[in-house]
Short mmCIF file of C-alpha atoms and ligand atoms in Angstrom, two decimals:
data_model
loop_
_atom_site.label_atom_id
_atom_site.label_comp_id
_atom_site.label_asym_id
_atom_site.label_seq_id
_atom_site.Cartn_x
_atom_site.Cartn_y
_atom_site.Cartn_z
CA MET A 270 11.79 -4.79 -8.38
CA SER A 271 9.50 -7.81 -8.46
CA ASN A 272 6.37 -7.48 -6.44
CA PHE A 273 4.09 -10.46 -6.82
CA SER A 274 3.16 -10.99 -3.18
CA ALA A 275 2.16 -14.39 -1.79
CA LEU A 276 -1.34 -15.44 -0.80
CA HIS A 277 -1.65 -17.44 2.42
CA ALA A 278 -4.65 -19.44 3.58
CA ILE A 279 -5.31 -18.99 7.30
CA THR A 280 -7.40 -21.02 9.71
CA HIS A 281 -9.17 -19.90 12.86
CA PRO A 282 -11.96 -21.56 14.93
CA LEU A 283 -14.37 -18.77 13.98
CA PHE A 284 -13.81 -19.35 10.25
CA ILE A 285 -14.57 -23.04 10.66
CA GLN A 286 -17.67 -22.38 12.74
CA HIS A 287 -19.05 -19.97 10.12
CA LYS A 288 -17.81 -22.03 7.14
CA LEU A 289 -15.68 -19.24 5.72
CA THR A 290 -12.49 -19.31 3.66
CA VAL A 291 -9.94 -16.62 4.51
CA HIS A 292 -6.69 -15.77 2.73
CA VAL A 293 -4.15 -13.07 3.44
CA LYS A 294 -2.51 -11.19 0.56
CA ARG A 295 0.99 -10.70 1.92
CA ASP A 296 1.87 -7.20 0.78
CA ASP A 297 3.66 -6.97 4.12
CA HIS A 298 6.25 -9.22 2.50
CA ILE A 299 6.75 -7.26 -0.75
CA HIS A 300 9.83 -5.59 0.62
CA HIS A 301 11.78 -5.98 3.86
CA ILE A 302 11.77 -2.23 4.58
CA ILE A 303 9.26 -0.46 2.30
CA SER A 304 5.83 -0.98 3.85
CA GLY A 305 3.43 -2.96 1.59
CA ASN A 306 0.83 -0.54 0.31
CA LYS A 307 3.37 2.28 0.30
CA TRP A 308 5.54 0.22 -2.02
CA ARG A 309 2.57 -0.18 -4.36
CA LYS A 310 1.72 3.52 -4.19
CA LEU A 311 5.27 4.73 -4.70
CA LYS A 312 6.12 2.42 -7.58
CA TYR A 313 4.69 4.49 -10.46
CA ASN A 314 5.21 7.79 -8.66
CA LEU A 315 8.95 7.26 -8.54
CA GLU A 316 9.06 5.84 -12.07
CA HIS A 317 7.22 8.93 -13.26
CA ALA A 318 9.55 11.27 -11.36
CA LYS A 319 12.59 9.60 -12.89
CA SER A 320 11.27 9.44 -16.42
CA THR A 321 10.31 13.12 -16.36
CA GLY A 322 13.76 14.07 -15.08
CA ALA A 323 12.67 15.33 -11.66
CA LYS A 324 15.56 16.52 -9.54
CA GLY A 325 13.95 15.23 -6.40
CA ILE A 326 10.78 14.40 -4.48
CA ILE A 327 8.83 16.41 -1.94
CA THR A 328 6.35 14.63 0.29
CA PHE A 329 4.44 14.95 3.57
CA GLY A 330 3.84 12.94 6.72
CA GLY A 331 3.59 12.74 10.48
CA CYS A 332 6.40 11.80 12.87
CA PHE A 333 5.56 8.07 12.80
CA SER A 334 4.43 7.87 9.19
CA ASN A 335 4.81 4.60 7.30
CA HIS A 336 4.81 6.64 4.11
CA ILE A 337 7.77 8.81 5.23
CA HIS A 338 9.76 5.73 6.27
CA ALA A 339 8.94 3.93 3.00
CA CYS A 340 9.47 6.94 0.76
CA ALA A 341 12.87 7.70 2.28
CA PHE A 342 14.17 4.22 1.52
CA ALA A 343 12.51 3.95 -1.91
CA CYS A 344 14.02 7.30 -2.99
CA LEU A 345 17.43 6.19 -1.80
CA GLN A 346 17.06 3.07 -3.97
CA HIS A 347 16.08 5.23 -6.95
CA LYS A 348 18.88 7.73 -6.19
CA LEU A 349 16.28 10.50 -5.94
CA PRO A 350 16.87 13.22 -3.35
CA VAL A 351 13.79 13.63 -1.15
CA ILE A 352 12.44 16.30 1.16
CA GLY A 353 10.03 15.19 3.85
CA ILE A 354 7.75 17.89 5.21
CA ILE A 355 6.96 16.63 8.67
CA ARG A 356 4.08 17.64 10.92
CA GLY A 357 5.54 18.19 14.38
CA GLU A 358 8.55 19.14 16.38
CA GLU A 359 12.18 18.78 15.59
CA ASN A 360 12.67 16.95 18.89
CA ASN A 361 10.98 13.95 17.24
CA GLN A 362 13.74 13.62 14.70
CA ASN A 363 15.47 10.86 16.59
CA ASN A 364 12.47 8.56 16.78
CA TYR A 365 12.73 5.29 14.89
CA THR A 366 10.78 6.41 11.83
CA LEU A 367 12.51 9.74 11.34
CA ALA A 368 15.97 8.59 12.40
CA TRP A 369 15.84 5.99 9.63
CA ALA A 370 14.37 8.47 7.14
CA LYS A 371 17.28 10.82 7.89
CA HIS A 372 19.74 7.96 7.74
CA TRP A 373 18.45 7.18 4.24
CA ASN A 374 19.12 10.81 3.27
CA MET A 375 15.63 12.26 3.47
CA GLN A 376 15.89 15.95 4.24
CA LEU A 377 13.44 16.62 7.07
CA THR A 378 11.61 19.94 7.27
CA PHE A 379 9.46 20.35 10.37
CA VAL A 380 6.30 22.48 10.13
CA ASP A 381 3.59 23.38 12.63
CA ARG A 382 0.09 21.97 12.35
CA LYS A 383 -1.27 25.07 10.68
CA THR A 384 1.29 24.92 7.88
CA TYR A 385 0.90 21.17 7.57
CA ARG A 386 -2.84 21.60 7.01
CA MET A 387 -2.02 23.41 3.77
CA ARG A 388 -0.38 20.28 2.32
CA ASP A 389 -3.00 20.04 -0.45
CA ASN A 390 -3.45 23.78 -0.92
CA GLU A 391 -2.66 24.85 -4.47
CA ASP A 392 -0.95 28.12 -3.57
CA TYR A 393 1.18 26.46 -0.92
CA LEU A 394 2.22 23.72 -3.36
CA LYS A 395 3.03 26.34 -6.02
CA GLN A 396 5.21 28.11 -3.49
CA LEU A 397 7.01 24.86 -2.65
CA GLN A 398 7.46 24.18 -6.33
CA GLN A 399 9.14 27.58 -6.73
CA GLU A 400 11.35 26.95 -3.75
CA TYR A 401 12.35 23.54 -5.13
CA PRO A 402 12.21 23.73 -8.93
CA ASP A 403 11.83 20.46 -10.84
CA HIS A 404 10.84 18.52 -7.76
CA PHE A 405 7.93 16.11 -7.99
CA ILE A 406 5.40 16.47 -5.18
CA ILE A 407 3.84 13.31 -3.79
CA PRO A 408 0.87 13.94 -1.45
CA GLU A 409 0.60 12.62 2.11
CA GLY A 410 0.38 8.84 2.19
CA GLY A 411 1.38 8.76 -1.49
CA SER A 412 -2.27 8.87 -2.57
CA ASN A 413 -2.66 10.17 -6.13
CA SER A 414 -3.64 8.68 -9.49
CA LEU A 415 -0.19 7.11 -10.02
CA ALA A 416 -0.64 5.38 -6.68
CA LEU A 417 -3.94 3.91 -7.82
CA GLN A 418 -2.22 2.28 -10.77
CA GLY A 419 0.29 0.57 -8.48
CA VAL A 420 -2.33 -0.62 -6.00
CA GLY A 421 -4.45 -1.97 -8.86
CA GLU A 422 -1.81 -4.61 -9.46
CA VAL A 423 -3.00 -6.28 -6.25
CA ILE A 424 -6.20 -7.16 -8.11
CA ASP A 425 -4.31 -8.40 -11.18
CA GLU A 426 -2.24 -10.66 -8.95
CA LEU A 427 -5.21 -11.90 -6.96
CA ASN A 428 -7.08 -12.79 -10.15
CA GLN A 429 -4.24 -15.17 -10.93
CA GLN A 430 -4.01 -16.51 -7.38
CA CYS A 431 -7.54 -17.39 -6.28
CA GLU A 432 -11.25 -16.85 -6.56
CA PHE A 433 -12.79 -14.78 -3.83
CA ASP A 434 -15.94 -12.87 -2.91
CA THR A 435 -14.79 -10.04 -0.63
CA LEU A 436 -11.46 -8.24 -0.37
CA MET A 437 -10.91 -6.28 2.84
CA THR A 438 -8.43 -3.47 3.33
CA PRO A 439 -7.75 -0.87 6.03
CA VAL A 440 -8.57 2.70 4.92
CA GLY A 441 -6.50 5.74 5.91
CA SER A 442 -6.53 8.31 3.10
CA GLY A 443 -8.52 6.05 0.76
CA GLY A 444 -5.82 5.74 -1.91
CA THR A 445 -5.44 2.02 -1.49
CA LEU A 446 -9.16 1.34 -1.61
CA ALA A 447 -9.53 3.59 -4.67
CA GLY A 448 -6.76 1.68 -6.46
CA LEU A 449 -8.46 -1.62 -5.72
CA VAL A 450 -11.87 -0.30 -6.87
CA LEU A 451 -10.40 0.99 -10.12
CA ALA A 452 -8.75 -2.30 -11.02
CA ASN A 453 -11.57 -4.54 -9.83
CA ASN A 454 -13.72 -5.88 -12.62
CA ALA A 455 -16.83 -5.61 -10.42
CA LYS A 456 -16.67 -9.33 -9.71
CA HIS A 457 -15.69 -8.83 -6.07
CA ASN A 458 -16.94 -6.87 -3.08
CA LEU A 459 -14.41 -4.44 -1.69
CA LEU A 460 -14.78 -3.66 1.99
CA GLY A 461 -12.68 -0.87 3.46
CA ILE A 462 -12.25 -0.54 7.23
CA ALA A 463 -11.85 3.10 8.26
CA VAL A 464 -9.09 3.45 10.86
CA LEU A 465 -9.99 7.10 11.58
CA LYS A 466 -13.03 8.34 13.48
CA GLN A 467 -16.00 10.04 11.81
CA GLN A 468 -14.27 10.33 8.51
CA ASN A 469 -17.37 10.11 6.40
CA TYR A 470 -15.71 12.34 3.83
CA LEU A 471 -13.55 9.29 3.02
CA GLU A 472 -16.18 8.11 0.52
CA GLN A 473 -15.80 11.45 -1.27
CA GLU A 474 -12.02 11.09 -1.14
CA VAL A 475 -12.24 7.71 -2.82
CA GLN A 476 -14.73 9.07 -5.38
CA SER A 477 -12.52 12.01 -6.19
CA LEU A 478 -9.44 9.78 -6.58
CA LEU A 479 -11.48 7.52 -8.87
CA GLY A 480 -12.45 10.47 -11.05
CA GLU A 481 -15.66 11.33 -12.88
CA GLN A 482 -15.59 8.46 -15.33
CA ASN A 483 -15.56 5.85 -12.58
CA LYS A 484 -18.26 7.31 -10.35
CA THR A 485 -20.64 4.50 -11.18
CA ARG A 486 -18.56 1.76 -9.58
CA LYS A 487 -20.71 0.63 -6.71
CA ASN A 488 -19.34 -2.64 -5.40
CA TRP A 489 -17.35 -1.05 -2.57
CA ARG A 490 -18.10 0.38 0.83
CA ILE A 491 -16.30 1.72 3.86
CA ALA A 492 -17.26 0.47 7.34
CA HIS A 493 -16.90 3.27 9.88
CA GLU A 494 -17.63 1.44 13.11
CA PHE A 495 -14.27 -0.26 13.66
CA HIS A 496 -11.85 2.64 14.27
CA ARG A 497 -11.53 1.79 18.03
CA GLY A 498 -11.51 5.41 19.15
CA GLY A 499 -9.67 7.12 16.32
CA TYR A 500 -6.44 7.14 14.37
CA ALA A 501 -3.70 5.15 16.14
CA LYS A 502 -6.03 4.67 19.12
CA PHE A 503 -6.88 1.25 20.51
CA SER A 504 -7.38 -0.40 23.90
CA LEU A 505 -4.92 -2.83 25.44
CA ASN A 506 -7.63 -5.42 25.00
CA ASP A 507 -7.70 -4.67 21.25
CA ALA A 508 -3.91 -5.04 21.16
CA ASP A 509 -4.18 -8.38 22.99
CA ASN A 510 -6.84 -9.60 20.56
CA ILE A 511 -4.66 -8.68 17.60
CA ARG A 512 -1.72 -10.56 19.13
CA SER A 513 -3.82 -13.67 19.83
CA PHE A 514 -5.14 -13.64 16.28
CA SER A 515 -1.56 -13.36 15.00
CA ASN A 516 -0.54 -16.28 17.19
CA ILE A 517 -3.39 -18.43 15.86
CA VAL A 518 -2.86 -17.66 12.17
CA GLY A 519 0.92 -17.21 12.24
CA ILE A 520 0.97 -13.72 10.64
CA ASP A 521 1.87 -10.48 12.45
CA PHE A 522 -0.44 -7.48 12.32
CA GLU A 523 -0.07 -4.03 13.93
CA PRO A 524 -2.85 -2.11 15.72
CA VAL A 525 -3.02 1.08 13.60
CA TYR A 526 -4.10 -0.35 10.24
CA SER A 527 -4.07 -4.07 9.50
CA GLY A 528 -4.92 -5.03 13.10
CA LYS A 529 -8.09 -2.93 12.98
CA MET A 530 -9.07 -4.79 9.84
CA VAL A 531 -8.53 -8.08 11.70
CA LEU A 532 -10.70 -6.99 14.63
CA ALA A 533 -13.36 -5.80 12.18
CA LEU A 534 -13.26 -9.17 10.42
CA LEU A 535 -13.84 -11.03 13.71
CA ASP A 536 -16.71 -8.68 14.69
CA LEU A 537 -18.32 -8.96 11.27
CA ILE A 538 -18.11 -12.75 11.29
CA GLU A 539 -19.68 -12.94 14.74
CA SER A 540 -22.50 -10.64 13.66
CA GLY A 541 -23.29 -13.00 10.75
CA TYR A 542 -22.25 -10.47 8.11
CA PHE A 543 -20.73 -13.07 5.77
CA PRO A 544 -22.88 -15.89 4.36
CA GLU A 545 -21.62 -19.48 4.64
CA HIS A 546 -18.92 -20.46 2.15
CA HIS A 547 -18.00 -16.82 1.58
CA ARG A 548 -14.39 -16.43 0.43
CA ILE A 549 -12.58 -13.50 2.04
CA VAL A 550 -9.17 -12.03 1.26
CA LEU A 551 -7.46 -9.67 3.73
CA LEU A 552 -4.99 -7.25 2.17
CA HIS A 553 -2.08 -7.08 4.61
CA THR A 554 -0.88 -3.54 3.92
CA GLY A 555 2.28 -3.84 6.05
CA GLY A 556 3.06 -1.05 8.49
CA LEU A 557 5.01 -2.99 11.11
CA GLN A 558 7.58 -0.16 11.36
CA GLY A 559 4.83 1.84 13.07
CA LEU A 560 5.18 -0.38 16.12
CA ALA A 561 8.51 1.27 16.93
CA GLY A 562 6.94 4.56 17.95
CA MET A 563 4.63 2.70 20.31
CA PHE A 564 7.51 0.85 21.91
CA GLU A 565 9.39 4.15 22.29
CA ARG A 566 6.40 5.78 23.97
CA GLY A 567 5.70 2.78 26.19
CA ILE A 568 2.26 2.18 24.62
CA LEU A 569 3.14 -1.39 23.70
CA ASN A 570 5.65 -3.82 25.18
CA GLN A 571 8.28 -4.73 22.61
CA ASP A 572 8.69 -8.24 24.02
CA GLU A 573 5.14 -9.16 22.99
CA TRP A 574 5.35 -7.92 19.40
CA PRO A 575 7.27 -8.92 16.28
CA LEU A 576 10.72 -7.65 15.47
CA LEU A 577 10.93 -4.34 13.64
CA PRO A 578 11.90 -4.28 9.95
CA VAL A 579 15.30 -2.84 10.89
CA PRO A 580 16.84 -2.35 14.34
CA PRO A 581 16.96 1.28 15.58
CA VAL A 582 19.62 3.44 13.92
CA GLN A 583 22.80 3.39 15.95
C1 PLP B 641 -0.88 4.11 4.81
C2 PLP B 641 -1.38 2.78 5.27
C3 PLP B 641 -2.71 2.36 5.07
C4 PLP B 641 -3.75 3.29 4.53
O1 PLP B 641 -3.71 3.38 3.15
P1 PLP B 641 -4.52 4.53 2.42
O2 PLP B 641 -4.18 4.34 1.01
O3 PLP B 641 -4.00 5.82 2.97
O4 PLP B 641 -5.95 4.38 2.73
C5 PLP B 641 -3.05 1.08 5.44
N1 PLP B 641 -2.15 0.25 6.01
C6 PLP B 641 -0.88 0.62 6.23
C7 PLP B 641 0.03 -0.35 6.87
C8 PLP B 641 -0.46 1.89 5.87
O5 PLP B 641 0.81 2.25 6.10
#
């Protein structure tokens, strides 16, 4: 699998007014089905599983999870059986995300919220490991040290593609940001945009993923004021603003992750956050499959948004 994603310059009246240069790192184009940052995070996880002779993968996610969708397809490609432990009800199993995951042979196991909360609990994981011997467990969102290695390649690629001052990324579990921090040679600012509300423990998450020896890396921060109400929450006005931005720059974004980064960028520019001639790169983490669940639930109108990576399973 080749994965050197393109870098696109974008123009917008606000960038011109504030004399800023903005590029988009097109990880949304790494693969036509496997969502961008999930591709990066899965790469070394699946290589590791195969090289250590794992019989299969076990992983975790919600009913609309980009990670579940991505992991199902990536495991099919690698001929690795995969069990998805899903938070929620079995009656969700025909939604776009899970229908495709099933179609790609992921075995879905539905658990209640209480059980799902144990997803990082050592005893629970030990129990799973006994139930499924020789399976390799990948945490929710794919975020572990092997994921960091994959994400770090974004920095290696960017160093060959352009010079820049600030790299922005959406932050969910913090794995992507941690991978960028680890690979960054301290030359650039890394600005994470939290897409969840009041998740100030995210800094600790990133620190713990980075490990003791990298605690001193300081050129990163997470902005917590752009979550728009919480995870997967946004107003119709936010959605409209994301669509107009997409129409101006010619790149599609979705409102759960990358779109919140876009809205944060616009707010930050207007507040004078970036000095003149600052060079910004936006990491487009992908995630367009997540739109499907919003079309299905009538939250967004499909006619106004880009086509899904694959049409619904027949
Ligand atoms: C999972 C995901 C993120 C969040 O990445 P983390 O490593 O969990 O912080 C961002 N964007 C998209 C599209 C995602 O699917």
